[in-house]
XYZ file of C-alpha atoms in Angstrom:
321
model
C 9.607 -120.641 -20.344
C 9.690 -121.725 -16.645
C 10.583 -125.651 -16.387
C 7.863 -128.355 -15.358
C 8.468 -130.533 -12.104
C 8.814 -133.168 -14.374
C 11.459 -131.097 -16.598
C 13.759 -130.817 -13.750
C 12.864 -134.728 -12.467
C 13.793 -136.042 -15.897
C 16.984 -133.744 -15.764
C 18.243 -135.193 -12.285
C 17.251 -138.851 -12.855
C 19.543 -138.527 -15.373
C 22.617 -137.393 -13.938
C 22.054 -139.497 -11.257
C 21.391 -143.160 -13.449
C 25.516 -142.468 -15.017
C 26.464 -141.273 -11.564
C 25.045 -144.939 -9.824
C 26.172 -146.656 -12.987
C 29.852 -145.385 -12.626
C 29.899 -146.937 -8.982
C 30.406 -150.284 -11.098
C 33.848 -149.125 -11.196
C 34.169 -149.026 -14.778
C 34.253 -145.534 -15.256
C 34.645 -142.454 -13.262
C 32.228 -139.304 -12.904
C 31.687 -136.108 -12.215
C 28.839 -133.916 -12.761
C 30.277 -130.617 -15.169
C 29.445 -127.409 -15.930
C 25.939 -127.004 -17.364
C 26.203 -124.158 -19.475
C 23.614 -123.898 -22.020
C 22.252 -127.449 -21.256
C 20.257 -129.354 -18.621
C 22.702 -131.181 -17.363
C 26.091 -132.294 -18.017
C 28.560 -134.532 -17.092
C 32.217 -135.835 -17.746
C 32.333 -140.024 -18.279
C 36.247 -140.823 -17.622
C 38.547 -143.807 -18.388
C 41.634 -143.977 -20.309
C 39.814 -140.395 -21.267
C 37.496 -138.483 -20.386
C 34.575 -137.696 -22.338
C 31.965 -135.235 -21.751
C 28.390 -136.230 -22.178
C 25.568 -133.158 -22.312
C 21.914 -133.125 -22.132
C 18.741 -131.251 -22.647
C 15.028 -132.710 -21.659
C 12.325 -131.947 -24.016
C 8.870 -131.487 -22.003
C 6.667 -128.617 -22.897
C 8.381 -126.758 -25.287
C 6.919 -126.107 -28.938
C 9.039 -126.908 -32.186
C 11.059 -123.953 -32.318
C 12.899 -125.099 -28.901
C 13.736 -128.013 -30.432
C 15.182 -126.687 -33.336
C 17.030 -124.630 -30.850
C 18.226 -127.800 -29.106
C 19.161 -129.653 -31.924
C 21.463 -126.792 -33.242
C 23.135 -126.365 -29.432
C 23.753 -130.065 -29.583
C 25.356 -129.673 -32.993
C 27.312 -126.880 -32.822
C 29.324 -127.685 -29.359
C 32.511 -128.276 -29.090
C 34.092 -130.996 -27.452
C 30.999 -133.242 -26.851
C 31.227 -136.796 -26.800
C 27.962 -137.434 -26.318
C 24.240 -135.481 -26.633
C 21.704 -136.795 -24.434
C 17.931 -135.767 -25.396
C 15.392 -136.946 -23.535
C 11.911 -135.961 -24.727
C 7.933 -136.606 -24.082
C 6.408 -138.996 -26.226
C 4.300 -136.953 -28.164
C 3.628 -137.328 -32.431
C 4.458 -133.206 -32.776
C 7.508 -133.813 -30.844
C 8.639 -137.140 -32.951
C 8.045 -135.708 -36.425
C 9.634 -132.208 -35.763
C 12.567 -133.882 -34.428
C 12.773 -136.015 -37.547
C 12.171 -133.221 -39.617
C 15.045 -131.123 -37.953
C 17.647 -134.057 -38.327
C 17.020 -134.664 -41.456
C 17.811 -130.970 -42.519
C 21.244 -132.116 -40.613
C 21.635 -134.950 -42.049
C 21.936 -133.004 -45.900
C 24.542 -130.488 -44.177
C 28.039 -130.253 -43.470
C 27.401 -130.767 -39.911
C 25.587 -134.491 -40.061
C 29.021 -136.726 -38.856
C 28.265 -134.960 -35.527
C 24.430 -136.646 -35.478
C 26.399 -139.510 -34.724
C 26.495 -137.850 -30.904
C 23.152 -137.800 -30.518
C 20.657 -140.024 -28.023
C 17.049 -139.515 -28.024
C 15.055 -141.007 -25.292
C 11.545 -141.211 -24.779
C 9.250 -140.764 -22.351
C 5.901 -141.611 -21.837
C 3.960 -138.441 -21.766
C 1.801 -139.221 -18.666
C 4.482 -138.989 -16.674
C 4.286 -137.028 -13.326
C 6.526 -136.142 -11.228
C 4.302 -136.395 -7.790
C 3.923 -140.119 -8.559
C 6.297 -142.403 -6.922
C 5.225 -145.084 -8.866
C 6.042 -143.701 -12.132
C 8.906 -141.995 -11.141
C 10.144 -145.467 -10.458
C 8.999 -146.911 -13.422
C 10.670 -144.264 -15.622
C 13.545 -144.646 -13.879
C 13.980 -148.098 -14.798
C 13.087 -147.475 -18.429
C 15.738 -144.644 -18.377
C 17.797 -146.795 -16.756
C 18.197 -149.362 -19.200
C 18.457 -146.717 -21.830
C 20.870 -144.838 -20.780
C 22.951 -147.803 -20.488
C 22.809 -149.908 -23.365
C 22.555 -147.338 -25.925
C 24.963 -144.578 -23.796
C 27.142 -146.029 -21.628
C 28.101 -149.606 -23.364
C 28.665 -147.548 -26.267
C 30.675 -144.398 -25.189
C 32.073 -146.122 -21.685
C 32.846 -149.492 -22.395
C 33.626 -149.450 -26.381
C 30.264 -150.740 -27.667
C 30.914 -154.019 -26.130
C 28.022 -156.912 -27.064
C 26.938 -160.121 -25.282
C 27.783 -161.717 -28.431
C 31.390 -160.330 -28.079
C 31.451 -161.610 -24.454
C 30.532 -164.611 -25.759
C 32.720 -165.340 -28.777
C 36.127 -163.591 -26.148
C 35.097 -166.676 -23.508
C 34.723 -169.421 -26.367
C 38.523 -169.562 -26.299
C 39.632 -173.090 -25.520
C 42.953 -172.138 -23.957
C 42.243 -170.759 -20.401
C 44.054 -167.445 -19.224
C 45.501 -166.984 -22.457
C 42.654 -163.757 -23.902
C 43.516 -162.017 -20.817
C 47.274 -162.078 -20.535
C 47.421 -161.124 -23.888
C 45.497 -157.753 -23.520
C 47.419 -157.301 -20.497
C 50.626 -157.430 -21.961
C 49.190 -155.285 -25.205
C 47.631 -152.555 -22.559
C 51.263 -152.164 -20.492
C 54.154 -152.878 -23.274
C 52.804 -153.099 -26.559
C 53.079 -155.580 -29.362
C 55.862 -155.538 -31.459
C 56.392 -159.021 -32.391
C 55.132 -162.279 -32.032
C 58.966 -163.778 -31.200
C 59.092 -161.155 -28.115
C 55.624 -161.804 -27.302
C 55.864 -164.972 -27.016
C 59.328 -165.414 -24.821
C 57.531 -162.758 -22.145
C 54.323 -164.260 -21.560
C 56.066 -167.947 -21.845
C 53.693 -169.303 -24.669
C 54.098 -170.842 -27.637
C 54.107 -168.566 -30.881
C 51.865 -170.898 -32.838
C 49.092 -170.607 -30.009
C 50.028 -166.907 -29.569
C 49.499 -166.427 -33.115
C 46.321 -167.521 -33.103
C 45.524 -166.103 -30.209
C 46.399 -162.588 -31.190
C 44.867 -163.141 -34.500
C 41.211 -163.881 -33.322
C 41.488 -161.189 -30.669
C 42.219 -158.876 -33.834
C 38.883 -160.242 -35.503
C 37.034 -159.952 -32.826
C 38.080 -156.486 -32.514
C 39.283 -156.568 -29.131
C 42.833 -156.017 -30.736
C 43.615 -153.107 -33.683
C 46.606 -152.737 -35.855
C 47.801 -150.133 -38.031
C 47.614 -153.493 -41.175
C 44.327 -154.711 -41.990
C 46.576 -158.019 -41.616
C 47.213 -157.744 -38.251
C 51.185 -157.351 -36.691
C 51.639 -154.573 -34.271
C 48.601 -154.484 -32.457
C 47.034 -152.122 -29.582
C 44.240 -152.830 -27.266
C 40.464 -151.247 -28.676
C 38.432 -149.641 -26.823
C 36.655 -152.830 -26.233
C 40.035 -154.578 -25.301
C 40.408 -152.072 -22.755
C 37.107 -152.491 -21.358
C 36.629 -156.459 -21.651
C 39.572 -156.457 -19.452
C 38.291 -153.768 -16.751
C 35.164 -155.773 -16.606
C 37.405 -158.832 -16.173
C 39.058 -157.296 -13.106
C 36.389 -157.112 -11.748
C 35.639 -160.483 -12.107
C 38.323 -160.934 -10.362
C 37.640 -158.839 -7.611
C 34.610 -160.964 -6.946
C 36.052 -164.794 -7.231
C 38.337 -162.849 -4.173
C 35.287 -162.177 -2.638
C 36.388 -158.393 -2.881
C 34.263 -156.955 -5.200
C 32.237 -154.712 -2.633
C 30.115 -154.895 0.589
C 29.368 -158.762 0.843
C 31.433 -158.971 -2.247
C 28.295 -157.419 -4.274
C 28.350 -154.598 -6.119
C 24.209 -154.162 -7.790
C 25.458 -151.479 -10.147
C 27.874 -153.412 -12.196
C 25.888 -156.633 -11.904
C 23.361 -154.770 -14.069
C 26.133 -153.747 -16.433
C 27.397 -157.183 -16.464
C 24.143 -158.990 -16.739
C 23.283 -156.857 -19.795
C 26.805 -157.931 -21.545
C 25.374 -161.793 -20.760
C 27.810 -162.062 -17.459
C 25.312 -163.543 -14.826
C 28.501 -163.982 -12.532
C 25.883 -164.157 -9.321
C 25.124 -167.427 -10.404
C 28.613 -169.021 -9.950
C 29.511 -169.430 -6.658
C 32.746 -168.040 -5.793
C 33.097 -171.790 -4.572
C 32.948 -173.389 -8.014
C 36.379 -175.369 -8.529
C 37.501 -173.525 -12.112
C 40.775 -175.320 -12.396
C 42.540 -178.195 -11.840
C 41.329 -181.690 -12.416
C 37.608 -181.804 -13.695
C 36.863 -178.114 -13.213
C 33.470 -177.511 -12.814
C 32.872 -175.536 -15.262
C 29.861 -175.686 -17.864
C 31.263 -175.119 -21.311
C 28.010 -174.267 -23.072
C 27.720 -171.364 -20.257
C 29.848 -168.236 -21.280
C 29.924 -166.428 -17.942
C 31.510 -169.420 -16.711
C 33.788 -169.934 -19.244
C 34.609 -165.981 -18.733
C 34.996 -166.750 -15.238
C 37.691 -169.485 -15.666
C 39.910 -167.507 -18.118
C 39.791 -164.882 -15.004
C 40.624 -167.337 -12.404
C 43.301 -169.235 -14.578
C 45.361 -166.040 -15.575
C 45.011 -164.574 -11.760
C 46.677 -167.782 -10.980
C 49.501 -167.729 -13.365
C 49.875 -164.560 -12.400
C 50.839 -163.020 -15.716
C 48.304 -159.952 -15.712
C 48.290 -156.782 -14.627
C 44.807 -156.323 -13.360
C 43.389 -152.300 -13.772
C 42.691 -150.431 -11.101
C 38.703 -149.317 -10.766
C 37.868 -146.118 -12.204
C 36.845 -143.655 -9.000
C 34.061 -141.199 -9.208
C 35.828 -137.839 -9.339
C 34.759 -134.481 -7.193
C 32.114 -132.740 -8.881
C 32.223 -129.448 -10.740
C 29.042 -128.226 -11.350
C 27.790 -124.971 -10.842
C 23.783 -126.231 -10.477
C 22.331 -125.488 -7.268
């Protein structure tokens, strides 16, 4: 069946929302080979991951049956985007096909699988509403794709509880030193980063509950950073990058403020002015973004961190025209 004009928008929009988002420098992107999908892309950090896709428009039941089983069956997906019109037939025969899934040997791989909606008016030769579902897509895409796959299904409420720490600097430098040598003991810990064990301990212990920190021992010991470790402290170099006044073009950079603002960071609102340290700091400690934002300024200026590079969008491999 020949695709709509609002098949192939949907498709595009798409690809381009993770292609903007990854010029927060959090991730890198490239568009990838499309294959038997719509589109498809590769998400890379510490990994890469590849993230596929298929929009649902005008097509009866038995394409998404078809769909569903492509999505399933692939190899080496990360991630299944399926973006689909809002439509009752097309809501109950997708929960009738994932159930079937769900009672076969295939239903851990469900677990890759993102349906978004959209509204079934939508059409493509309207500007307005292809900037309102961009928006909606937008937000979609991001909380329930990209904070989940990208960033290790990071919360505000982790954000939150990581700034609450009452011993400035010390979060960071701790995933720092995890990320680049490891953890093999609190006495060797300790002596590097020039802290005391007792408040290392503790330290290390509530970054384990939190579950910014894993180890091998549901008691903790010899930990490793989480994906969420590794991605609290990306987000916190760029944090950095902006008390420098570096983060970008008039030290702003739109596309991670969203990603930051929907983790609870409104760093826009702190002046890059505000005194952090030192003698009465002016800091607000029922405000976690500032909070956040003095652990950042306090461990750039004991200079005990290694801050990570940003992730680069990589050249693009796809074969679409």
């Amino acid at each position: 069946m020949p695709s709509s004009p609002e098949h192939d928008h949907i498709s595009r929009m798409a690809l381009r929302i993770m292609e903007e988002a990854s010029r927060s420098t959090l991730f890198g992107y490239t568009e990838g080979q499309r294959k038997l999908f719509d589109f498809s892309c590769e998400l890379k950090r510490d990994w890469s991951k590849a993230v596929v896709g298929q929009t649902l428009w005008k097509h009866s039941g038995d394409g998404i049956d078809k769909d569903l089983r492509t999505f399933i069956t692939e190899q080496d997906v990360s991630a299944a985007i399926y973006i689909a019109r809002d439509e009752s037939k097309h809501r109950a025969r997708l929960t009738e096909v994932t159930q079937s899934y769900r009672n076969g040997p295939l239903r851990d791989r469900l677990s890759r699988l993102r349906v978004f909606w959209i509204p079934s008016d939508f059409d493509a030769k309207s500007e307005e509403k292809k900037r309102v579902i961009h928006d909606l897509l937008r937000d979609a895409i991001t909380k329930d794709l990209l904070l989940h796959v990208t960033l290790g299904g990071l919360t505000s409420q982790d954000v939150t509880r990581f700034a609450s720490s009452r011993r400035p600097g010390f979060p960071i430098a701790i995933l720092s030193h995890v990320r680049e040598l490891g953890y093999s003991s609190h006495k060797a810990t300790a002596a590097t980063l020039g802290m005391r064990i007792d408040a290392l301990k503790q330290e290390t212990e509530r970054l384990f509950i939190l579950g910014f920190l894993g180890s091998d021992s549901l008691q903790g010991g010899i930990y490793h950073l989480t994906d969420s470790g590794r991605s609290l402290l990306d987000i916190c170099a760029r944090l950095r990058d902006y008390l420098q006044g570096d983060l970008g073009d008039n030290n702003e950079n739109k596309d991670f403020e969203h990603i930051a603002k929907l983790l609870g960071i409104q760093y826009p609102s702190i002046p890059v002015t505000t005194r952090l340290l030192g003698k009465s700091p002016e800091v607000d400690i029922q405000n976690p973004t500032a909070l956040l934002l003095q652990h950042v300024a306090q461990a750039d200026a004991d200079g005990s961190v290694s801050w990570p590079e940003p992730y680069f969008a990589l050249p693009s491999t796809s074969d679409s025209p």
